[in-house]
PDB file of C-alpha atoms in Angstrom:
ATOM      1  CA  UNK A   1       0.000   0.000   0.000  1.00 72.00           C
ATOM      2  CA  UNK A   2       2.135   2.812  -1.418  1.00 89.00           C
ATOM      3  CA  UNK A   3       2.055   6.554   0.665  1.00 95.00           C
ATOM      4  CA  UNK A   4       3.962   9.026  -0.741  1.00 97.00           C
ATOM      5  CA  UNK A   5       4.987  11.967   1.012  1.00 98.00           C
ATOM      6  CA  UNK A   6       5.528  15.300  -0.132  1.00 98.00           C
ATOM      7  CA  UNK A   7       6.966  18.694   1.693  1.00 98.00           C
ATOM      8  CA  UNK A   8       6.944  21.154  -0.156  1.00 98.00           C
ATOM      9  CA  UNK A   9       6.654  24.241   2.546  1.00 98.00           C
ATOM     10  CA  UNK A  10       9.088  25.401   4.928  1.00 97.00           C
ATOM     11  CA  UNK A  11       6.827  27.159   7.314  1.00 96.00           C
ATOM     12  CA  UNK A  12       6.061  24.764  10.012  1.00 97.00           C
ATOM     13  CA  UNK A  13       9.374  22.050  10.416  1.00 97.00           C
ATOM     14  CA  UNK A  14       8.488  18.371   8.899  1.00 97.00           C
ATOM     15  CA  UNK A  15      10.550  15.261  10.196  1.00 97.00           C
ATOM     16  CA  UNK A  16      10.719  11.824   9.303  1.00 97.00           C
ATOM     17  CA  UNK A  17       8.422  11.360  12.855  1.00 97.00           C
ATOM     18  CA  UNK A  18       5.764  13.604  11.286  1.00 97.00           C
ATOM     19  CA  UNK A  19       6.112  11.788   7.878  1.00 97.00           C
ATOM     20  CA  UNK A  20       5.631   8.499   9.371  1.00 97.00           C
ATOM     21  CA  UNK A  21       2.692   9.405  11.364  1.00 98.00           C
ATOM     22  CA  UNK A  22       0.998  10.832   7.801  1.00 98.00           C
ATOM     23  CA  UNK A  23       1.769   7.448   6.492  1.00 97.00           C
ATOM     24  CA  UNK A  24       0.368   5.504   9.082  1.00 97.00           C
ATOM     25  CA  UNK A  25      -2.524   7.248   9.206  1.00 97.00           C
ATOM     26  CA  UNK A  26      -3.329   6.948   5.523  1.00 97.00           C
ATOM     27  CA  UNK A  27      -2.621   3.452   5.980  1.00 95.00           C
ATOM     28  CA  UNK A  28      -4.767   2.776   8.874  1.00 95.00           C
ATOM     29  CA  UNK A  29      -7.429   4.575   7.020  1.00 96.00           C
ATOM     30  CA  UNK A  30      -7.539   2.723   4.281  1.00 95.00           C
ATOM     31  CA  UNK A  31      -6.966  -0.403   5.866  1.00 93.00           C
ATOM     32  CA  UNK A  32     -10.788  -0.012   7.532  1.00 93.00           C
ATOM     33  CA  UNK A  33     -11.964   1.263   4.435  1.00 94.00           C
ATOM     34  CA  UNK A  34     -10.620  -0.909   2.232  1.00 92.00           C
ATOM     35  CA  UNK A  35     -10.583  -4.411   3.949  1.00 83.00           C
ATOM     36  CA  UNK A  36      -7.209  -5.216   2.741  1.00 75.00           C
ATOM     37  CA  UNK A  37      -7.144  -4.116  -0.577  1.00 84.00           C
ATOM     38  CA  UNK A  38      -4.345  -2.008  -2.153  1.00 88.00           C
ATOM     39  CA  UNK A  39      -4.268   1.240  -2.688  1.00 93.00           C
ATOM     40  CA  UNK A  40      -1.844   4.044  -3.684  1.00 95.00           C
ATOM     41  CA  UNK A  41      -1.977   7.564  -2.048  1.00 97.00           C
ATOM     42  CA  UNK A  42       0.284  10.534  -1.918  1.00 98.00           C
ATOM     43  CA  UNK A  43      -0.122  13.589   0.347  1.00 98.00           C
ATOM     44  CA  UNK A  44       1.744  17.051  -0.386  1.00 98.00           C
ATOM     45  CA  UNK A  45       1.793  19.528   2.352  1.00 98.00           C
ATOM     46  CA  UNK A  46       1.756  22.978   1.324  1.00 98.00           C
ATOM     47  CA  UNK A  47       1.944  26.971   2.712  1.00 98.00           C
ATOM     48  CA  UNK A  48      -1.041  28.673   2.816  1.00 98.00           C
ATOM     49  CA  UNK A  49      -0.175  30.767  -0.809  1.00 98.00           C
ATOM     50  CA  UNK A  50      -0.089  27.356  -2.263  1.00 98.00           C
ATOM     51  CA  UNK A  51      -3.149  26.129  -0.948  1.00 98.00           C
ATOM     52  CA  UNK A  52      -5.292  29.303  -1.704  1.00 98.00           C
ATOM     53  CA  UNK A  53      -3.579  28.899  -5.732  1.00 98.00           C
ATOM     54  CA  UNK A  54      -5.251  25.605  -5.531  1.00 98.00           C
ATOM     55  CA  UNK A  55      -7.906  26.636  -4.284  1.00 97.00           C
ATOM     56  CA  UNK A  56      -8.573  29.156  -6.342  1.00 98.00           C
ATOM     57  CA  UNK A  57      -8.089  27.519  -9.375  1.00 97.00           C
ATOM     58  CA  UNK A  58     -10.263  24.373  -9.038  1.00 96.00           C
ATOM     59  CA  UNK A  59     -13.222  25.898  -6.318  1.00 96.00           C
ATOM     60  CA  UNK A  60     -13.050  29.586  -7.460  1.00 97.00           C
ATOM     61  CA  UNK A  61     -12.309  30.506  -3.767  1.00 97.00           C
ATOM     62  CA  UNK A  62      -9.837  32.898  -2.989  1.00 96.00           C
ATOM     63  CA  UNK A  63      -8.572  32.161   0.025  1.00 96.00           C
ATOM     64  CA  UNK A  64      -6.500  29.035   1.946  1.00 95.00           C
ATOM     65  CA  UNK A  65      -8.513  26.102   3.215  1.00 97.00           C
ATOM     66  CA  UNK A  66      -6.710  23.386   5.536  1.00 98.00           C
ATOM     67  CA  UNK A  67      -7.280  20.157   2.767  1.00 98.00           C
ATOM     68  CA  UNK A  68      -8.116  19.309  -0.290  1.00 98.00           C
ATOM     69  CA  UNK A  69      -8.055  15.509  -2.132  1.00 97.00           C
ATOM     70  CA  UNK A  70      -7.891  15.499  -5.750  1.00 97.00           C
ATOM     71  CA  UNK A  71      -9.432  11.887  -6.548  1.00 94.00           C
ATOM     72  CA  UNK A  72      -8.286   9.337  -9.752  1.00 90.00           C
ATOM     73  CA  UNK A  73     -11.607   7.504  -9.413  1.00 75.00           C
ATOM     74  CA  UNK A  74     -13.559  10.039 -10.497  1.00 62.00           C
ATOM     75  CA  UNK A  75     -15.122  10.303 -13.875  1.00 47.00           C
ATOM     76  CA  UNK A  76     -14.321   7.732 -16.489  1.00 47.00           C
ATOM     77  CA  UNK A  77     -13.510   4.724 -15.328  1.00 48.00           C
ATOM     78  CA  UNK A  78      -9.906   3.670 -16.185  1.00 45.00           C
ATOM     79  CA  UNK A  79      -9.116   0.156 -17.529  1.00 46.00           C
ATOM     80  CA  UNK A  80      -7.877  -2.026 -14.561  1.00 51.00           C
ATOM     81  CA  UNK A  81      -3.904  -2.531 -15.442  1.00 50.00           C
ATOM     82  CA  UNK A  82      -3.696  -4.934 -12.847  1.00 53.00           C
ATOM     83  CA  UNK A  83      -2.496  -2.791 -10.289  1.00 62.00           C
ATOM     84  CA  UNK A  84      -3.592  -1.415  -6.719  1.00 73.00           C
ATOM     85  CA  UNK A  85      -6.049   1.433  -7.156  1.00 86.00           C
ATOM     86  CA  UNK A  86      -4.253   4.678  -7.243  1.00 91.00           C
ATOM     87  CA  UNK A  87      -6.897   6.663  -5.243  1.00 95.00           C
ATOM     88  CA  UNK A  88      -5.335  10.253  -5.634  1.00 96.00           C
ATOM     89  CA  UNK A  89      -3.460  13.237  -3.642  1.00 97.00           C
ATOM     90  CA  UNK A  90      -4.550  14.709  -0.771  1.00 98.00           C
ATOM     91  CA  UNK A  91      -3.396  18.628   0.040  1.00 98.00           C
ATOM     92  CA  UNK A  92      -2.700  19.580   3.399  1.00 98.00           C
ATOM     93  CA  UNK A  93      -1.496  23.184   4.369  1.00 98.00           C
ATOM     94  CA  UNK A  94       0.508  22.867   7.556  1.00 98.00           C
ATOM     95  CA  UNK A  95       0.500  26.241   8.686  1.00 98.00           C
ATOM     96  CA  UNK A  96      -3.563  25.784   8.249  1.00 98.00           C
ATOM     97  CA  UNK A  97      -3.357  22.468  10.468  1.00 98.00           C
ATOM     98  CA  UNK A  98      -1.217  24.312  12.981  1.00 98.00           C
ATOM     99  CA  UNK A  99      -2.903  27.267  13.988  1.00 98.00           C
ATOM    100  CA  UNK A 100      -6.062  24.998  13.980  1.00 97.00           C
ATOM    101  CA  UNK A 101      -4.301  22.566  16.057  1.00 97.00           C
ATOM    102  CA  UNK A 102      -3.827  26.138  18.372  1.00 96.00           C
ATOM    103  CA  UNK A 103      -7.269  27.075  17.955  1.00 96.00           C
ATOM    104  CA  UNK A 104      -8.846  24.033  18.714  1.00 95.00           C
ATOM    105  CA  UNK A 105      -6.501  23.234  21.630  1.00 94.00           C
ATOM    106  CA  UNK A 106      -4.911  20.136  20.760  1.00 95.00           C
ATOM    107  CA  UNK A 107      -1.939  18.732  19.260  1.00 95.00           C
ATOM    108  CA  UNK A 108      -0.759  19.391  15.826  1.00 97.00           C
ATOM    109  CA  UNK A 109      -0.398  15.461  15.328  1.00 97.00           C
ATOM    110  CA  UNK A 110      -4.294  15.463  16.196  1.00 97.00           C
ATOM    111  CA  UNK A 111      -5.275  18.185  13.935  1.00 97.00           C
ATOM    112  CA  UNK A 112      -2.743  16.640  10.881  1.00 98.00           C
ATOM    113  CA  UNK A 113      -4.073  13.233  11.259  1.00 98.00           C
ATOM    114  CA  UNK A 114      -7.753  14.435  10.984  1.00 97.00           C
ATOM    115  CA  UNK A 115      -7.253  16.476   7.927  1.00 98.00           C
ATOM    116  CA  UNK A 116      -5.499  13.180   6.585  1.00 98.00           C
ATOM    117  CA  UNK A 117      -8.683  11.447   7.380  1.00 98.00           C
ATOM    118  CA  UNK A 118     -10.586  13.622   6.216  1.00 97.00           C
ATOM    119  CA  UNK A 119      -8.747  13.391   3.073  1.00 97.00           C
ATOM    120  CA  UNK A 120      -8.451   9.747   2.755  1.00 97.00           C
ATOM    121  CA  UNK A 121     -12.231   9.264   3.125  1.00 97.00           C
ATOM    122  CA  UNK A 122     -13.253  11.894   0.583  1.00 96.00           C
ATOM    123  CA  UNK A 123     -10.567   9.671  -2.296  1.00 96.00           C
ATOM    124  CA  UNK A 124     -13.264   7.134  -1.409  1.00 95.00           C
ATOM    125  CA  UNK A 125     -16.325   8.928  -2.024  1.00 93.00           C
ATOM    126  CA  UNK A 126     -17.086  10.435   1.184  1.00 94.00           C
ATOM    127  CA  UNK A 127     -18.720  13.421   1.210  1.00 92.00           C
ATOM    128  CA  UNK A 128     -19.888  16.259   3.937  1.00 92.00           C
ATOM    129  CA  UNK A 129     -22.410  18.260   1.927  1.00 90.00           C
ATOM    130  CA  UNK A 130     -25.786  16.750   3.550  1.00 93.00           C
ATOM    131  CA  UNK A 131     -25.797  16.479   7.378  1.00 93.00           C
ATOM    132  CA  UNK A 132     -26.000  13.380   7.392  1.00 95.00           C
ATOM    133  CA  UNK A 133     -22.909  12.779   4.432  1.00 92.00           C
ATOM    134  CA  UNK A 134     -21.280  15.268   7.138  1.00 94.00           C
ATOM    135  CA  UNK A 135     -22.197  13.209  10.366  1.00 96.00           C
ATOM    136  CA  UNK A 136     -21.147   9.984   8.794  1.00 96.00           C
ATOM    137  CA  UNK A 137     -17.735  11.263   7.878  1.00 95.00           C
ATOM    138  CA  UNK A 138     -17.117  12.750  10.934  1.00 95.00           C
ATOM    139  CA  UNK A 139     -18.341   9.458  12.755  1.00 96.00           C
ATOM    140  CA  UNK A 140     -15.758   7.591  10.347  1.00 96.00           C
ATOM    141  CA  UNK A 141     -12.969  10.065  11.470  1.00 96.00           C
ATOM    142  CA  UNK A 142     -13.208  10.445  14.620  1.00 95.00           C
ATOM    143  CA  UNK A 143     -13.354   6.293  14.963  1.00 96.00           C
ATOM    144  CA  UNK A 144      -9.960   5.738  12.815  1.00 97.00           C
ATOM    145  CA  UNK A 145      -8.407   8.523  14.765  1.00 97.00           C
ATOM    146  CA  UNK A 146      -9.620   6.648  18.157  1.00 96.00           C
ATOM    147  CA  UNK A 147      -7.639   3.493  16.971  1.00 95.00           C
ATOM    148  CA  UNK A 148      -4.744   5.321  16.740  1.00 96.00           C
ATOM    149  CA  UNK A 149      -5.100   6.870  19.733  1.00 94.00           C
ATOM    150  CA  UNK A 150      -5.475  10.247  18.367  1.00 94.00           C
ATOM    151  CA  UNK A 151      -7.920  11.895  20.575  1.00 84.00           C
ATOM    152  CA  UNK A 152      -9.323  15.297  21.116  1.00 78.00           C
ATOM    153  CA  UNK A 153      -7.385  16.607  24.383  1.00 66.00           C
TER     154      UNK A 153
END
């Protein structure tokens, strides 16, 4: 189950500890969603000038928001080459993730995992835009996080 990932900011510091946990995360997720089967993701985290480029230029909104996923399984389906599914990229802006880690009081490994999540479970067709899309996601969150014993403080 292939994670890639990606730094490309250098507001808030990444290490391999914070890379590992972004890659266990995915992982985990996708191990409960999937049941086993293989999967390729990458995550790229981002500054908040990148992020608001982005989205910008595929949600018209001029501003930063903390994630975005960018899914392969959407539209045509491609022809099977035999592979694991190659889900997509997820788009995290770290300086986003921290001061919401700051605003919501806990730690930044808290607030990165649940944007990774969050993420993770919209490449799969999750979706928060009825309440009850939204209360299901969150409910789906909020138990992968629990198994990894990433709580709200």
């Amino acid at each position: 189950m292939p994670v890639y990932v990606d730094n490309l900011q250098t507001a808030v510091p990444v290490d391999e500890k914070m890379n590992s946990l972004v890659r266990r995360v995915v992982e985990k997720a996708l191990a409960e969603e999937l049941s086993g089967e293989d999967a390729e993701v990458s995550v790229v985290l981002v500054d908040d000038e990148y992020m608001r480029d982005l989205n910008f230029r595929y949600r018209q909104i001029d501003s930063p928001t903390d994630v975005l996923s960018f899914a392969m399984e959407e539209g045509e389906e491609l022809a099977d080459a035999g592979e694991g599914r190659i889900l997509g990229d997820i788009v995290i802006s770290l300086p986003t993730a921290l001061r919401q880690s700051m605003e919501y009081g806990h730690s930044l490994d808290r607030e990165l995992g649940f944007l990774v999540v969050h993420g993770v479970l919209h490449l799969l067709g999750y979706d928060h835009d009825t309440p009850q899309g939204e209360q299901e996601m969150l409910a789906r969150t909020e138990a992968i996080l629990s198994s990894l014993d990433l709580v709200r403080a």
